[in-house]
Coordinates of C-alpha atoms in Angstrom, one line a residue:
C1 CA 96.0 84.2 88.2
N2 CA 94.8 81.0 86.4
L3 CA 91.0 80.6 86.4
D4 CA 90.9 77.1 84.9
Y5 CA 93.4 75.7 87.4
S6 CA 95.6 74.3 84.7
C7 CA 98.5 75.0 87.0
V8 CA 97.7 72.0 89.1
E9 CA 98.1 69.8 86.0
G10 CA 101.7 70.8 85.7
F11 CA 101.3 74.1 83.7
C12 CA 103.0 76.1 86.5
P13 CA 106.4 75.0 87.8
S14 CA 105.9 76.7 91.1
F15 CA 103.1 74.3 92.1
V16 CA 103.5 70.9 93.7
S17 CA 100.8 68.5 94.8
V18 CA 101.0 66.7 98.2
E19 CA 98.7 63.7 98.5
G20 CA 97.8 62.2 101.9
G21 CA 99.2 65.1 103.9
S22 CA 97.8 67.8 106.0
L23 CA 99.0 71.3 107.1
R24 CA 101.1 71.3 110.2
K25 CA 100.9 74.4 112.3
P26 CA 103.7 75.2 114.7
A27 CA 102.8 75.6 118.4
P28 CA 103.0 79.2 119.7
A29 CA 106.0 80.0 121.8
I30 CA 103.7 81.6 124.4
A31 CA 100.8 79.4 125.5
A32 CA 98.9 81.9 127.7
A33 CA 95.8 83.5 126.2
T34 CA 94.7 87.1 126.5
D35 CA 91.3 88.2 127.6
A36 CA 90.1 91.2 125.5
A37 CA 87.4 91.9 128.1
D38 CA 90.2 92.9 130.6
L39 CA 91.5 95.6 128.3
P40 CA 90.4 99.2 128.6
E41 CA 88.1 100.4 125.9
P42 CA 89.9 102.8 123.6
A43 CA 88.5 106.3 122.8
L44 CA 87.4 105.9 119.2
P45 CA 87.2 108.8 116.7
A46 CA 83.9 110.7 117.1
L47 CA 83.4 111.0 113.3
D48 CA 82.5 114.7 113.5
A49 CA 84.1 114.7 110.0
P50 CA 84.8 111.8 107.6
F51 CA 87.7 109.7 108.8
G52 CA 90.4 108.5 106.5
L53 CA 92.2 105.3 107.2
L54 CA 95.0 104.2 104.9
I55 CA 96.3 100.6 105.0
A56 CA 99.6 100.0 103.2
G57 CA 101.6 96.8 102.6
V58 CA 102.5 94.2 100.0
G59 CA 100.3 91.9 98.0
G60 CA 99.4 88.5 99.4
T61 CA 99.6 89.5 103.1
G62 CA 96.0 90.5 103.7
V63 CA 96.1 94.3 103.2
V64 CA 92.9 94.2 101.0
T65 CA 91.3 91.9 103.6
L66 CA 91.9 94.4 106.4
G67 CA 90.3 97.1 104.4
A68 CA 87.3 94.9 103.6
L69 CA 86.9 93.9 107.3
V70 CA 87.0 97.5 108.5
G71 CA 84.5 98.5 105.7
M72 CA 82.1 95.7 106.7
A73 CA 82.3 96.5 110.4
A74 CA 81.4 100.2 109.6
H75 CA 78.5 98.9 107.4
L76 CA 77.3 96.7 110.2
E77 CA 77.2 99.7 112.5
G78 CA 75.2 101.7 110.0
R79 CA 78.0 104.1 109.1
G80 CA 78.8 105.5 105.8
V81 CA 81.8 103.8 104.3
T82 CA 83.9 103.6 101.1
V83 CA 86.8 101.2 100.4
L84 CA 89.2 101.7 97.5
D85 CA 91.9 99.1 96.9
M86 CA 95.0 100.1 94.9
T87 CA 96.5 96.7 94.1
G88 CA 99.0 97.3 91.3
L89 CA 101.4 94.4 91.1
S90 CA 100.1 92.9 94.3
Q91 CA 100.3 89.3 92.9
K92 CA 104.0 89.7 92.6
G93 CA 104.5 91.1 96.1
G94 CA 104.0 94.7 94.9
A95 CA 102.7 97.7 96.8
V96 CA 99.1 97.5 97.9
M97 CA 97.0 100.3 99.5
S98 CA 93.5 100.2 100.8
H99 CA 91.8 103.6 101.2
V100 CA 89.0 103.3 103.8
R101 CA 86.8 106.4 104.5
I102 CA 84.2 106.3 107.3
A103 CA 81.5 108.8 108.2
R104 CA 78.3 109.0 110.2
A105 CA 76.2 108.8 107.0
Q106 CA 76.9 107.8 103.4
D107 CA 76.0 111.2 102.0
E108 CA 78.9 112.8 103.9
L109 CA 81.4 110.9 101.7
H110 CA 82.1 112.6 98.4
A111 CA 85.3 110.8 97.4
V112 CA 86.6 107.3 97.9
R113 CA 90.3 108.1 97.6
I114 CA 92.2 109.7 100.6
D115 CA 93.6 113.0 99.3
A116 CA 97.1 114.4 100.0
G117 CA 97.5 115.2 103.7
Q118 CA 94.0 113.8 104.6
A119 CA 94.9 110.5 106.2
D120 CA 93.8 110.5 109.9
A121 CA 95.4 107.1 110.5
V122 CA 97.9 104.9 108.6
I123 CA 98.4 101.2 109.3
G124 CA 101.8 100.4 107.8
C125 CA 101.9 96.6 107.3
E126 CA 105.2 96.8 105.5
L127 CA 107.9 99.3 106.1
V128 CA 109.1 100.0 102.5
V129 CA 105.6 100.6 101.2
A130 CA 104.5 102.7 104.2
A131 CA 107.6 104.9 103.7
G132 CA 107.0 105.3 100.0
A133 CA 106.2 108.7 98.5
E134 CA 102.6 107.9 97.8
V135 CA 101.8 107.0 101.4
L136 CA 103.9 109.8 102.9
A137 CA 101.9 112.3 100.8
K138 CA 98.7 111.3 102.6
M139 CA 100.1 112.1 106.0
Q140 CA 99.9 115.5 107.7
R141 CA 101.7 116.8 110.8
G142 CA 99.3 117.2 113.7
R143 CA 96.6 115.1 112.0
T144 CA 97.9 111.7 111.0
R145 CA 98.7 108.9 113.5
A146 CA 100.3 105.7 112.4
V147 CA 101.3 102.2 113.5
L148 CA 104.1 100.5 111.7
N149 CA 105.2 96.9 111.4
T150 CA 109.0 97.1 111.5
A151 CA 109.7 93.5 110.3
H152 CA 112.2 93.6 107.5
V153 CA 110.9 92.2 104.2
I154 CA 113.5 91.3 101.5
G155 CA 112.5 93.2 98.3
G156 CA 113.8 93.2 94.8
E157 CA 116.8 95.5 95.6
F158 CA 118.3 92.7 97.7
I159 CA 118.9 90.6 94.5
R160 CA 120.9 93.4 93.0
H161 CA 122.6 94.6 96.2
P162 CA 122.7 91.6 98.6
D163 CA 125.4 93.2 100.8
R164 CA 123.7 96.5 101.2
P165 CA 122.4 96.9 104.8
P166 CA 118.6 97.6 105.1
A167 CA 117.7 101.2 105.5
D168 CA 115.0 100.5 108.1
G169 CA 116.0 103.3 110.4
A170 CA 115.9 105.9 107.6
L171 CA 112.5 104.7 106.5
Q172 CA 111.1 104.9 110.0
D173 CA 112.5 108.4 110.3
S174 CA 110.8 109.5 107.1
I175 CA 107.4 108.4 108.5
R176 CA 108.2 110.1 111.9
A177 CA 109.0 113.3 110.1
A178 CA 105.8 113.1 108.0
V179 CA 103.5 112.7 111.1
G180 CA 105.6 115.3 113.0
D181 CA 105.5 113.8 116.5
D182 CA 107.0 110.8 118.1
D183 CA 103.7 110.1 119.9
A184 CA 101.9 110.0 116.6
L185 CA 103.9 106.9 115.4
A186 CA 104.0 103.5 117.1
C187 CA 106.5 100.9 115.8
L188 CA 106.5 97.2 116.6
D189 CA 107.6 93.9 115.0
A190 CA 104.1 92.6 114.5
T191 CA 105.4 89.7 112.4
R192 CA 107.7 88.4 115.2
L193 CA 105.0 88.9 117.9
A194 CA 102.3 87.2 115.9
S195 CA 104.7 84.2 115.3
L196 CA 105.5 84.0 119.0
L197 CA 101.9 84.4 120.2
L198 CA 100.0 82.4 117.5
G199 CA 102.6 80.1 116.0
H200 CA 102.8 81.6 112.6
S201 CA 103.2 85.0 111.0
I202 CA 100.2 85.0 108.5
T203 CA 98.1 86.8 111.1
A204 CA 100.6 89.7 111.5
N205 CA 98.4 92.2 109.7
M206 CA 95.4 91.2 111.8
F207 CA 97.6 91.6 114.9
L208 CA 98.5 95.1 113.7
L209 CA 94.9 96.0 113.2
G210 CA 94.1 95.0 116.8
F211 CA 97.0 97.2 117.9
A212 CA 95.8 100.1 115.8
W213 CA 92.2 99.7 117.2
Q214 CA 93.5 99.7 120.8
R215 CA 95.2 103.0 120.1
G216 CA 91.9 104.5 118.9
L217 CA 92.8 104.6 115.2
V218 CA 89.9 102.5 113.8
P219 CA 86.5 104.2 114.3
V220 CA 84.4 101.0 114.6
S221 CA 83.6 98.9 117.6
R222 CA 85.4 95.6 118.5
A223 CA 82.0 93.8 118.3
A224 CA 81.5 95.0 114.7
L225 CA 85.0 93.9 113.7
A226 CA 84.6 90.5 115.4
R227 CA 81.3 90.1 113.4
A228 CA 83.1 91.1 110.2
I229 CA 85.8 88.6 110.8
D230 CA 83.2 85.9 111.4
L231 CA 81.4 86.8 108.2
N232 CA 84.6 86.6 106.2
G233 CA 84.7 82.9 107.1
V234 CA 88.4 82.4 106.7
N235 CA 90.3 81.2 109.8
A236 CA 87.9 83.3 111.9
A237 CA 89.1 82.0 115.3
D238 CA 92.8 82.6 114.5
N239 CA 92.1 86.0 113.1
L240 CA 90.0 87.1 116.1
R241 CA 92.7 85.7 118.5
A242 CA 95.4 87.7 116.6
F243 CA 93.2 90.9 116.8
D244 CA 92.8 90.4 120.5
W245 CA 96.5 89.9 121.1
G246 CA 97.2 93.1 119.1

């Protein structure tokens, strides 16, 4: 938000400088490692028609990164692909959506935005955004399959109503009703699992991507995704490990 980095000179009160220190990463609660080679290969979508993948979450958690990684993986495989990011107030923790459309060839894609009822898969990185009207409108009974991170995120409503219990159950029910089948929705606390397995929660969305891929909701190969993660060049080893755990 500040291109000249005047924030580090004291312009922004939310910044503090630490000199002579280094980042400390907590040890994972579970030390054992998984071997992705031992897992069964999922049946990936055949791409007989363009595939619509909608990734929904909040800004600053890597939603846009997931869309970019899937898009790059599709490009590496020679697929047709478009990626449209709807960021809005993402810098303030607002809703973020990444529309990813994949086809066998680029000329099969005539729009970049996933239309109403046209999402083949939804990765819900955050419950409130995933259960919002805009995301629900993209789902269709009998077509859409979804994976959902059930970790509770404190939003702005908590400030005004701190004693109100979270409506997580109702939000999950609204997504389940939109996809129309219990088997079409898989829920898990990806934030907690990523923290236990990797020592921190920053890779929760990457963990969720691995979970979605294993369920056959991401129409690109693991090899292409691994290459995309490597090309991204940001904590590649951690991100690939989180994907494999997922």
